[in-house]
């Protein structure tokens, strides 16, 4: 077992974990924050995306033990975040979700786009979304939602 | 009947009620549920495609944590049996766990339990599986005509069912022009983003088995559990919570849905199995593998006369419950004609067994395949005759005046204007401009092509047609419970299951239309066998037609009770009342639903003496009369650019002109069509579950299996025709599958149009760069 | 898909890492960003007994321009390179390469040293750096070693690193302001591993690389000669003829796409 000290959504946590436990499984099974989802466990689908020290990472291929000393924000940790609030509203208005399984990871990736790339156009948005699979929506609503937030934030 | 004055009824793009929990990460999928003392399961799966004399050695010391078919048989677990009425349909029961034989790579052999999934996988790695390998049956054509082995020993061949659909065969002789082509659609996986998942435990207080499953068909799953585990129906409770996509993969029984609950009963603890992506890509590579040999016959003017075909469908090793393994092959044989007029028909369709996972009805079922075959044949005929493919289609589509139209195989199209959809798609794609563009050539050297795909889709399969077709699973009436709550709101229970289609919103809209009630006062509940009416579930694009119809009818019955009480409270005649804006309105006043609910629930002393004791909680049902199916249809058109050096295909423009009858929620309808279209793009260009000659799967991770993504389909342009169905409430038709049906056809036709100068045709999906280059520059 | 059990060691110094690697009796792996090793371990394709976590080892993530050499630490992430932390023309070339690797959330963790040490045949950095030229810096029991990038990548998951060595960084040439470069990656979706890579840089001398072969990327001297002679465009047919002469084990399709990749890389260099 390895000792782990980590901050999740502002809360300091210490735990003893198996070295092989992924950050995703630590978040989901140990902390019972089940908004972060597992879709592939090899880093391709993006459903597991969380913020580590403010940047999006794949929690399914990150060992919890290696995340020692970092600050993690999961989908449950954005209550007071303006970009996320804007994105949630835009996703809702643009029908950017159907079954909801990709949505948490998609929102974290979308937040990275609108905050890091304020001048992104549609082509760039689509390029940046290549790491998040959605099987239901065909992406049109998601792209429109992100573009609307970018426009709103530029105003 | 009332007009929804609240702007939340039929035709309103109401934003979804279900969004909030998903946006906040508060959805509850099976994997999100933790039960006390829960154990995790990992499955030992067959490493070979075909073998006999299976022996399983449980790891020493862990025998109580490992389960095999032998253990299940010793406990009297029954097999699941799927029988259709098709004469000659050879049964092939799908074992829960493999017994003596192994029949596909990924077939479940043993189940290991531990406190964590990782620990269970450790145990699985220590479980030894031995067997004697047999020659694998990998190619469906070989399996049919020249097999290296038999998948089922008690059969004399590998043909599950050989069915023929023939009408006026002699009429084929009249044809002056014929084109013959073979087409192949390769195997793929369905890949909902949430895989399969089962969590089961015995609930001592309720004295019944509780099974959470990511299922589209909770009541059907309950049937299977009871049959196999010897339970009374009142001893089982199935709950499909939030489900992360299904698309047909989850509308069939999985063996895990039987053996995981059985194991939970044995160990007397909750047991959970969550399918991982590799399991899905390997053991659930189970969709779309079709082969067509088609001859299209016409006269010299291009009027279609007949179609002949030999269809082979790789149906895998076993028959799935409840739809069986001949649903797809018989649908293909019966409906290859698509939206065209034919007077002669000679189609043979064989479902063939191979050493691959059992076929499931993935979105569209047989229709993507038959649309691909027919639409490419039509384009080939156009090239043969020197005609524009668009014109040839226009000439031969069943016209609007012919509705209702009896097809050559005895089906009946209820309504629609197929040529109009084609006309609009042609206008949107701007065919003349594309032809000009082709003449000019592209600066980057790429080749431009335009392609069309037309289809019809029987939605909401009905009782008589299913029975006539000899199918194993026959749907009946659909019911809804509607309850007026003490505050004047509605709680609605439906048996269909929502897994992305927005039914918590759209089904509520039906009630809003009926009563003018505010949608926040309406809650639609689903997915739980304890609280929902029996239903065959969500599949076959049936939910709005059937559950929507049931809600409308049930609201009518409830509405009558409410009006009676309202009339009494208003002291007027029943016949002088109506319902508007959740009020009963009389000649000189109105009373709200909330007020009527108060009387029923809290002040029954104010009720009329002859009030119906059934009160404000009503169940009623719906089925079209006669029970024919509404048909949706569309034309897709696309423009592609083909890179002749790399063989890559890019979609430059994509338009859809579609008709799904009356549209309940335009936003959600568009979402279904677009989502389906991207899945179709996946089938057309990217997705393939490849196998080597030993039957070993080669596409076991997303590194080897490409999913369509955010850059593959530009913004679509959608156009809607509305031809209300005469068969349904409000004239709605099903539409959930349609988007996925024609993209392979439209895209392949566009690619072939682009490659005209080479005189070649691609006839196989996915249209990979390798396949394109092999056509353009074949190896000398 | 959960990994097999392993021991996790948090390392604090490079010397300790070298020591542990040298003394190991089971399979010991250095964990870089974990973006390549992580999936392999989840799939149980890799089952090391010990994993060395270098998160706390200092001095491996610096970027420094020292005269005509760029020193890049092994733990520099693809994201930092994408964000133009490497200066000049070399930085622009590397920025282009980095931005096509996988997805941003993977680039935030994946490292250039990890990618080259791991040596997936379809990865970007082994090919891209071979086209740039320069050296790998490795720390081992006998101190620090400089290994030329030429021949460093030897095959799938096989490099010139010894079992008891750690890749600590790179020393790469500073390309001049008017140096040219072109990188072309053939794949079907942004971020995917390449089906074929063509890479050229023309600094002090032309370097042309054919990458994402089934084995190691290789330099193509015939193309380099044509570039040195002033060619600004080399047709696909000509590249095909050249590549046919190399024993790369390509079938006809693979030959075609690798030829296109290199031809288009040259085109980009002069665009």
Tab-separated table of N, CA and C in Angstrom, chain C residues 29-160:
chain	number	residue	atom	x	y	z
C	29	UNK	N	10.202	-0.622	-14.108
C	29	UNK	CA	9.946	0.354	-15.163
C	29	UNK	C	9.938	1.757	-14.585
C	30	UNK	N	10.491	2.654	-15.371
C	30	UNK	CA	10.421	4.060	-15.008
C	30	UNK	C	9.103	4.601	-15.533
C	31	UNK	N	8.390	5.313	-14.680
C	31	UNK	CA	7.124	5.910	-15.104
C	31	UNK	C	7.373	7.370	-15.459
C	32	UNK	N	7.133	7.720	-16.715
C	32	UNK	CA	7.238	9.114	-17.129
C	32	UNK	C	5.906	9.772	-16.843
C	33	UNK	N	5.186	10.137	-17.900
C	33	UNK	CA	3.859	10.715	-17.720
C	33	UNK	C	2.795	9.648	-17.571
C	34	UNK	N	3.173	8.423	-17.893
C	34	UNK	CA	2.231	7.304	-17.745
C	34	UNK	C	1.210	7.189	-18.866
C	35	UNK	N	1.336	8.013	-19.884
C	35	UNK	CA	0.296	8.001	-20.915
C	35	UNK	C	0.469	6.850	-21.897
C	36	UNK	N	1.667	6.306	-21.972
C	36	UNK	CA	1.876	5.111	-22.800
C	36	UNK	C	1.873	3.865	-21.935
C	37	UNK	N	2.579	3.950	-20.806
C	37	UNK	CA	2.669	2.777	-19.938
C	37	UNK	C	1.336	2.499	-19.258
C	38	UNK	N	0.612	3.562	-18.910
C	38	UNK	CA	-0.670	3.394	-18.228
C	38	UNK	C	-1.629	2.482	-18.976
C	39	UNK	N	-1.938	2.791	-20.246
C	39	UNK	CA	-2.840	1.888	-20.975
C	39	UNK	C	-2.302	0.463	-21.069
C	40	UNK	N	-0.992	0.330	-21.292
C	40	UNK	CA	-0.439	-1.025	-21.416
C	40	UNK	C	-0.583	-1.788	-20.105
C	41	UNK	N	-0.438	-1.074	-19.003
C	41	UNK	CA	-0.587	-1.754	-17.718
C	41	UNK	C	-2.049	-2.081	-17.439
C	42	UNK	N	-2.958	-1.176	-17.815
C	42	UNK	CA	-4.384	-1.474	-17.640
C	42	UNK	C	-4.776	-2.710	-18.444
C	43	UNK	N	-4.196	-2.852	-19.627
C	43	UNK	CA	-4.490	-4.001	-20.482
C	43	UNK	C	-3.696	-5.231	-20.060
C	44	UNK	N	-2.843	-5.075	-19.061
C	44	UNK	CA	-1.933	-6.138	-18.599
C	44	UNK	C	-0.993	-6.608	-19.702
C	45	UNK	N	-0.747	-5.732	-20.696
C	45	UNK	CA	0.287	-6.022	-21.688
C	45	UNK	C	1.658	-5.756	-21.096
C	46	UNK	N	1.710	-4.897	-20.110
C	46	UNK	CA	2.934	-4.678	-19.339
C	46	UNK	C	2.609	-5.016	-17.897
C	47	UNK	N	3.450	-5.799	-17.264
C	47	UNK	CA	3.207	-6.194	-15.870
C	47	UNK	C	4.500	-6.063	-15.072
C	48	UNK	N	4.995	-4.822	-14.934
C	48	UNK	CA	6.249	-4.660	-14.164
C	48	UNK	C	6.031	-5.022	-12.703
C	49	UNK	N	7.085	-5.451	-12.067
C	49	UNK	CA	7.013	-5.728	-10.631
C	49	UNK	C	7.155	-4.447	-9.826
C	50	UNK	N	7.972	-3.540	-10.375
C	50	UNK	CA	8.238	-2.286	-9.669
C	50	UNK	C	8.099	-1.133	-10.645
C	51	UNK	N	7.456	-0.080	-10.181
C	51	UNK	CA	7.329	1.128	-10.993
C	51	UNK	C	7.997	2.268	-10.246
C	52	UNK	N	8.898	2.947	-10.920
C	52	UNK	CA	9.610	4.064	-10.300
C	52	UNK	C	8.943	5.368	-10.707
C	53	UNK	N	8.429	6.057	-9.711
C	53	UNK	CA	7.684	7.299	-9.920
C	53	UNK	C	8.674	8.451	-9.801
C	54	UNK	N	8.875	9.164	-10.926
C	54	UNK	CA	9.884	10.226	-10.936
C	54	UNK	C	9.297	11.614	-10.660
C	55	UNK	N	8.027	11.687	-10.223
C	55	UNK	CA	7.379	12.997	-10.048
C	55	UNK	C	8.194	13.947	-9.180
C	56	UNK	N	8.940	13.404	-8.230
C	56	UNK	CA	9.638	14.274	-7.281
C	56	UNK	C	11.102	14.496	-7.617
C	57	UNK	N	11.577	13.912	-8.697
C	57	UNK	CA	12.987	14.083	-9.043
C	57	UNK	C	13.154	15.418	-9.746
C	58	UNK	N	13.998	16.257	-9.187
C	58	UNK	CA	14.170	17.612	-9.719
C	58	UNK	C	15.120	17.617	-10.915
C	59	UNK	N	15.015	18.690	-11.681
C	59	UNK	CA	16.026	18.936	-12.711
C	59	UNK	C	15.814	18.220	-14.020
C	60	UNK	N	14.655	17.573	-14.170
C	60	UNK	CA	14.449	16.830	-15.414
C	60	UNK	C	13.463	17.524	-16.344
C	61	UNK	N	13.017	18.706	-15.979
C	61	UNK	CA	11.960	19.350	-16.774
C	61	UNK	C	12.346	20.757	-17.226
C	62	UNK	N	13.640	20.956	-17.406
C	62	UNK	CA	14.081	22.296	-17.811
C	62	UNK	C	14.214	22.408	-19.314
C	63	UNK	N	14.032	23.632	-19.810
C	63	UNK	CA	14.265	23.938	-21.221
C	63	UNK	C	15.283	25.065	-21.242
C	64	UNK	N	16.386	24.842	-21.931
C	64	UNK	CA	17.467	25.826	-21.877
C	64	UNK	C	18.148	25.942	-23.224
C	65	UNK	N	18.304	27.172	-23.673
C	65	UNK	CA	19.050	27.378	-24.926
C	65	UNK	C	20.488	27.730	-24.537
C	66	UNK	N	21.417	26.901	-24.956
C	66	UNK	CA	22.820	27.124	-24.577
C	66	UNK	C	23.659	27.181	-25.851
C	67	UNK	N	23.760	28.403	-26.394
C	67	UNK	CA	24.526	28.550	-27.645
C	67	UNK	C	23.751	27.962	-28.806
C	68	UNK	N	24.319	26.978	-29.492
C	68	UNK	CA	23.594	26.383	-30.616
C	68	UNK	C	22.985	25.030	-30.245
C	69	UNK	N	22.800	24.854	-28.949
C	69	UNK	CA	22.192	23.607	-28.480
C	69	UNK	C	20.966	23.934	-27.628
C	70	UNK	N	19.917	23.187	-27.879
C	70	UNK	CA	18.725	23.292	-27.028
C	70	UNK	C	18.726	22.105	-26.083
C	71	UNK	N	18.677	22.398	-24.774
C	71	UNK	CA	18.635	21.297	-23.807
C	71	UNK	C	17.209	21.171	-23.308
C	72	UNK	N	16.676	19.998	-23.489
C	72	UNK	CA	15.279	19.761	-23.095
C	72	UNK	C	15.243	18.570	-22.158
C	73	UNK	N	14.702	18.792	-20.974
C	73	UNK	CA	14.614	17.724	-19.981
C	73	UNK	C	13.605	16.664	-20.391
C	74	UNK	N	13.872	15.440	-19.953
C	74	UNK	CA	13.020	14.314	-20.347
C	74	UNK	C	11.580	14.487	-19.891
C	75	UNK	N	11.375	15.177	-18.776
C	75	UNK	CA	10.033	15.261	-18.226
C	75	UNK	C	9.267	16.490	-18.714
C	76	UNK	N	9.806	17.144	-19.749
C	76	UNK	CA	9.034	18.241	-20.355
C	76	UNK	C	7.823	17.615	-21.054
C	77	UNK	N	6.645	18.157	-20.764
C	77	UNK	CA	5.429	17.571	-21.334
C	77	UNK	C	5.199	18.058	-22.768
C	78	UNK	N	4.433	17.268	-23.509
C	78	UNK	CA	4.066	17.678	-24.871
C	78	UNK	C	3.310	19.010	-24.817
C	79	UNK	N	2.508	19.213	-23.777
C	79	UNK	CA	1.710	20.445	-23.674
C	79	UNK	C	2.599	21.678	-23.578
C	80	UNK	N	3.670	21.565	-22.828
C	80	UNK	CA	4.570	22.722	-22.709
C	80	UNK	C	5.214	23.037	-24.055
C	81	UNK	N	5.548	22.018	-24.792
C	81	UNK	CA	6.136	22.231	-26.115
C	81	UNK	C	5.073	22.801	-27.051
C	82	UNK	N	3.853	22.313	-26.936
C	82	UNK	CA	2.738	22.851	-27.721
C	82	UNK	C	2.526	24.327	-27.408
C	83	UNK	N	2.765	24.696	-26.163
C	83	UNK	CA	2.545	26.081	-25.733
C	83	UNK	C	3.755	26.971	-25.989
C	84	UNK	N	4.616	26.539	-26.894
C	84	UNK	CA	5.751	27.323	-27.395
C	84	UNK	C	6.750	27.680	-26.304
C	85	UNK	N	7.013	26.730	-25.423
C	85	UNK	CA	8.052	27.000	-24.421
C	85	UNK	C	9.446	26.759	-24.983
C	86	UNK	N	9.526	26.049	-26.101
C	86	UNK	CA	10.833	25.870	-26.738
C	86	UNK	C	10.981	26.983	-27.777
C	87	UNK	N	12.072	27.754	-27.690
C	87	UNK	CA	12.173	28.945	-28.540
C	87	UNK	C	12.598	28.641	-29.979
C	88	UNK	N	12.440	29.634	-30.818
C	88	UNK	CA	13.043	29.654	-32.158
C	88	UNK	C	12.391	28.721	-33.154
C	89	UNK	N	13.139	28.466	-34.212
C	89	UNK	CA	12.626	27.623	-35.292
C	89	UNK	C	12.509	26.177	-34.835
C	90	UNK	N	13.472	25.734	-34.055
C	90	UNK	CA	13.349	24.376	-33.498
C	90	UNK	C	12.073	24.276	-32.680
C	91	UNK	N	11.793	25.314	-31.903
C	91	UNK	CA	10.580	25.341	-31.090
C	91	UNK	C	9.328	25.306	-31.938
C	92	UNK	N	9.370	26.016	-33.078
C	92	UNK	CA	8.193	26.026	-33.956
C	92	UNK	C	7.955	24.638	-34.539
C	93	UNK	N	9.034	23.994	-34.949
C	93	UNK	CA	8.925	22.617	-35.464
C	93	UNK	C	8.371	21.692	-34.386
C	94	UNK	N	8.943	21.789	-33.204
C	94	UNK	CA	8.507	20.898	-32.134
C	94	UNK	C	7.072	21.207	-31.699
C	95	UNK	N	6.707	22.502	-31.764
C	95	UNK	CA	5.345	22.875	-31.409
C	95	UNK	C	4.350	22.199	-32.344
C	96	UNK	N	4.684	22.200	-33.624
C	96	UNK	CA	3.802	21.581	-34.612
C	96	UNK	C	3.665	20.084	-34.319
C	97	UNK	N	4.771	19.442	-34.061
C	97	UNK	CA	4.727	18.006	-33.782
C	97	UNK	C	3.921	17.737	-32.524
C	98	UNK	N	4.210	18.494	-31.473
C	98	UNK	CA	3.549	18.250	-30.182
C	98	UNK	C	2.045	18.408	-30.282
C	99	UNK	N	1.598	19.386	-31.056
C	99	UNK	CA	0.153	19.661	-31.088
C	99	UNK	C	-0.625	18.550	-31.772
C	100	UNK	N	0.066	17.667	-32.488
C	100	UNK	CA	-0.632	16.556	-33.145
C	100	UNK	C	-0.587	15.262	-32.356
C	101	UNK	N	0.019	15.322	-31.172
C	101	UNK	CA	0.118	14.100	-30.372
C	101	UNK	C	-1.134	13.939	-29.527
C	102	UNK	N	-1.879	12.896	-29.766
C	102	UNK	CA	-2.997	12.540	-28.885
C	102	UNK	C	-3.902	13.742	-28.613
C	103	UNK	N	-4.292	13.908	-27.347
C	103	UNK	CA	-5.233	14.970	-27.002
C	103	UNK	C	-4.640	15.806	-25.872
C	104	UNK	N	-5.145	17.009	-25.680
C	104	UNK	CA	-4.570	17.931	-24.707
C	104	UNK	C	-4.438	17.299	-23.332
C	105	UNK	N	-5.470	16.550	-22.907
C	105	UNK	CA	-5.385	15.993	-21.557
C	105	UNK	C	-4.303	14.923	-21.455
C	106	UNK	N	-3.950	14.305	-22.559
C	106	UNK	CA	-2.815	13.374	-22.575
C	106	UNK	C	-1.514	14.168	-22.671
C	107	UNK	N	-1.505	15.219	-23.454
C	107	UNK	CA	-0.307	16.047	-23.598
C	107	UNK	C	0.076	16.736	-22.293
C	108	UNK	N	-0.905	16.951	-21.435
C	108	UNK	CA	-0.597	17.576	-20.146
C	108	UNK	C	0.256	16.680	-19.247
C	109	UNK	N	0.256	15.392	-19.519
C	109	UNK	CA	1.015	14.453	-18.681
C	109	UNK	C	2.147	13.767	-19.457
C	110	UNK	N	1.897	13.494	-20.723
C	110	UNK	CA	2.902	12.766	-21.495
C	110	UNK	C	4.168	13.584	-21.676
C	111	UNK	N	5.316	12.941	-21.669
C	111	UNK	CA	6.591	13.649	-21.743
C	111	UNK	C	7.384	13.228	-22.971
C	112	UNK	N	8.252	14.144	-23.416
C	112	UNK	CA	9.056	13.861	-24.598
C	112	UNK	C	10.057	12.743	-24.311
C	113	UNK	N	10.581	12.727	-23.096
C	113	UNK	CA	11.538	11.670	-22.741
C	113	UNK	C	10.857	10.329	-22.630
C	114	UNK	N	9.669	10.339	-22.049
C	114	UNK	CA	8.905	9.109	-21.927
C	114	UNK	C	8.586	8.521	-23.287
C	115	UNK	N	8.174	9.392	-24.212
C	115	UNK	CA	7.806	8.933	-25.544
C	115	UNK	C	8.996	8.279	-26.255
C	116	UNK	N	10.164	8.915	-26.160
C	116	UNK	CA	11.324	8.380	-26.872
C	116	UNK	C	11.847	7.122	-26.193
C	117	UNK	N	11.807	7.099	-24.863
C	117	UNK	CA	12.295	5.906	-24.152
C	117	UNK	C	11.360	4.730	-24.389
C	118	UNK	N	10.067	4.993	-24.470
C	118	UNK	CA	9.059	3.950	-24.661
C	118	UNK	C	9.122	3.389	-26.080
C	119	UNK	N	9.303	4.276	-27.041
C	119	UNK	CA	9.572	3.893	-28.426
C	119	UNK	C	8.454	3.079	-29.077
C	120	UNK	N	7.223	3.569	-28.942
C	120	UNK	CA	6.135	2.965	-29.722
C	120	UNK	C	6.427	3.274	-31.191
C	121	UNK	N	6.352	2.269	-32.072
C	121	UNK	CA	6.735	2.529	-33.466
C	121	UNK	C	5.917	3.618	-34.140
C	122	UNK	N	4.689	3.846	-33.683
C	122	UNK	CA	3.846	4.848	-34.333
C	122	UNK	C	3.884	6.203	-33.640
C	123	UNK	N	4.735	6.352	-32.648
C	123	UNK	CA	4.789	7.615	-31.897
C	123	UNK	C	5.459	8.708	-32.732
C	124	UNK	N	5.252	9.931	-32.284
C	124	UNK	CA	5.760	11.075	-33.057
C	124	UNK	C	7.207	11.428	-32.750
C	125	UNK	N	7.553	11.544	-31.465
C	125	UNK	CA	8.874	12.091	-31.141
C	125	UNK	C	10.053	11.292	-31.701
C	126	UNK	N	10.024	9.951	-31.654
C	126	UNK	CA	11.186	9.246	-32.216
C	126	UNK	C	11.472	9.660	-33.670
C	127	UNK	N	10.407	9.773	-34.478
C	127	UNK	CA	10.612	10.194	-35.868
C	127	UNK	C	10.982	11.664	-35.954
C	128	UNK	N	10.247	12.492	-35.213
C	128	UNK	CA	10.452	13.944	-35.322
C	128	UNK	C	11.843	14.344	-34.869
C	129	UNK	N	12.329	13.732	-33.794
C	129	UNK	CA	13.651	14.096	-33.290
C	129	UNK	C	14.758	13.531	-34.174
C	130	UNK	N	14.526	12.362	-34.750
C	130	UNK	CA	15.513	11.822	-35.681
C	130	UNK	C	15.688	12.773	-36.865
C	131	UNK	N	14.596	13.395	-37.274
C	131	UNK	CA	14.679	14.350	-38.380
C	131	UNK	C	15.390	15.633	-37.961
C	132	UNK	N	15.404	15.924	-36.691
C	132	UNK	CA	16.070	17.128	-36.188
C	132	UNK	C	17.556	16.870	-35.956
C	133	UNK	N	17.822	15.668	-35.514
C	133	UNK	CA	19.206	15.344	-35.151
C	133	UNK	C	19.480	15.770	-33.719
C	134	UNK	N	20.607	15.341	-33.215
C	134	UNK	CA	20.961	15.698	-31.839
C	134	UNK	C	21.216	14.453	-31.035
C	135	UNK	N	21.178	14.616	-29.716
C	135	UNK	CA	21.553	13.514	-28.839
C	135	UNK	C	20.565	13.282	-27.724
C	136	UNK	N	20.548	12.033	-27.303
C	136	UNK	CA	19.856	11.646	-26.070
C	136	UNK	C	20.869	11.720	-24.945
C	137	UNK	N	20.452	12.237	-23.790
C	137	UNK	CA	21.321	12.239	-22.608
C	137	UNK	C	20.783	11.192	-21.657
C	138	UNK	N	21.651	10.300	-21.227
C	138	UNK	CA	21.229	9.227	-20.336
C	138	UNK	C	22.099	9.207	-19.101
C	139	UNK	N	21.500	8.864	-17.977
C	139	UNK	CA	22.269	8.721	-16.731
C	139	UNK	C	22.316	7.249	-16.389
C	140	UNK	N	23.512	6.763	-16.097
C	140	UNK	CA	23.659	5.349	-15.765
C	140	UNK	C	24.639	5.168	-14.639
C	141	UNK	N	24.968	3.926	-14.346
C	141	UNK	CA	25.884	3.654	-13.229
C	141	UNK	C	27.257	4.264	-13.452
C	142	UNK	N	27.621	4.480	-14.722
C	142	UNK	CA	28.920	5.069	-15.013
C	142	UNK	C	28.841	6.556	-15.297
C	143	UNK	N	27.763	7.181	-14.898
C	143	UNK	CA	27.630	8.615	-15.091
C	143	UNK	C	26.734	8.943	-16.268
C	144	UNK	N	26.965	10.115	-16.832
C	144	UNK	CA	26.088	10.603	-17.900
C	144	UNK	C	26.652	10.210	-19.250
C	145	UNK	N	25.755	9.818	-20.139
C	145	UNK	CA	26.198	9.364	-21.467
C	145	UNK	C	25.422	10.129	-22.522
C	146	UNK	N	26.123	10.418	-23.614
C	146	UNK	CA	25.465	11.066	-24.759
C	146	UNK	C	25.308	10.027	-25.852
C	147	UNK	N	24.079	9.854	-26.324
C	147	UNK	CA	23.814	8.853	-27.367
C	147	UNK	C	23.188	9.568	-28.553
C	148	UNK	N	23.759	9.396	-29.720
C	148	UNK	CA	23.195	10.068	-30.888
C	148	UNK	C	21.775	9.567	-31.144
C	149	UNK	N	20.929	10.491	-31.563
C	149	UNK	CA	19.569	10.085	-31.934
C	149	UNK	C	19.590	9.158	-33.150
C	150	UNK	N	20.603	9.285	-33.982
C	150	UNK	CA	20.744	8.354	-35.106
C	150	UNK	C	20.961	6.960	-34.554
C	151	UNK	N	20.009	6.099	-34.788
C	151	UNK	CA	20.151	4.724	-34.318
C	151	UNK	C	19.698	4.504	-32.897
C	152	UNK	N	19.267	5.590	-32.192
C	152	UNK	CA	18.825	5.390	-30.806
C	152	UNK	C	17.556	4.522	-30.765
C	153	UNK	N	16.604	4.876	-31.609
C	153	UNK	CA	15.389	4.043	-31.685
C	153	UNK	C	15.700	2.869	-32.587
C	154	UNK	N	15.627	1.681	-32.019
C	154	UNK	CA	16.104	0.516	-32.758
C	154	UNK	C	14.969	-0.355	-33.299
C	155	UNK	N	13.811	-0.221	-32.694
C	155	UNK	CA	12.697	-1.065	-33.119
C	155	UNK	C	11.541	-0.825	-32.183
C	156	UNK	N	10.467	-1.619	-32.322
C	156	UNK	CA	9.329	-1.412	-31.438
C	156	UNK	C	9.748	-1.592	-29.987
C	157	UNK	N	9.570	-0.542	-29.193
C	157	UNK	CA	9.839	-0.581	-27.754
C	157	UNK	C	11.287	-0.962	-27.450
C	158	UNK	N	12.173	-0.665	-28.379
C	158	UNK	CA	13.586	-1.022	-28.193
C	158	UNK	C	14.464	0.172	-28.536
C	159	UNK	N	15.290	0.582	-27.559
C	159	UNK	CA	16.173	1.727	-27.795
C	159	UNK	C	17.587	1.381	-27.361
C	160	UNK	N	18.465	2.359	-27.555
C	160	UNK	CA	19.863	2.177	-27.170
C	160	UNK	C	20.124	2.380	-25.685
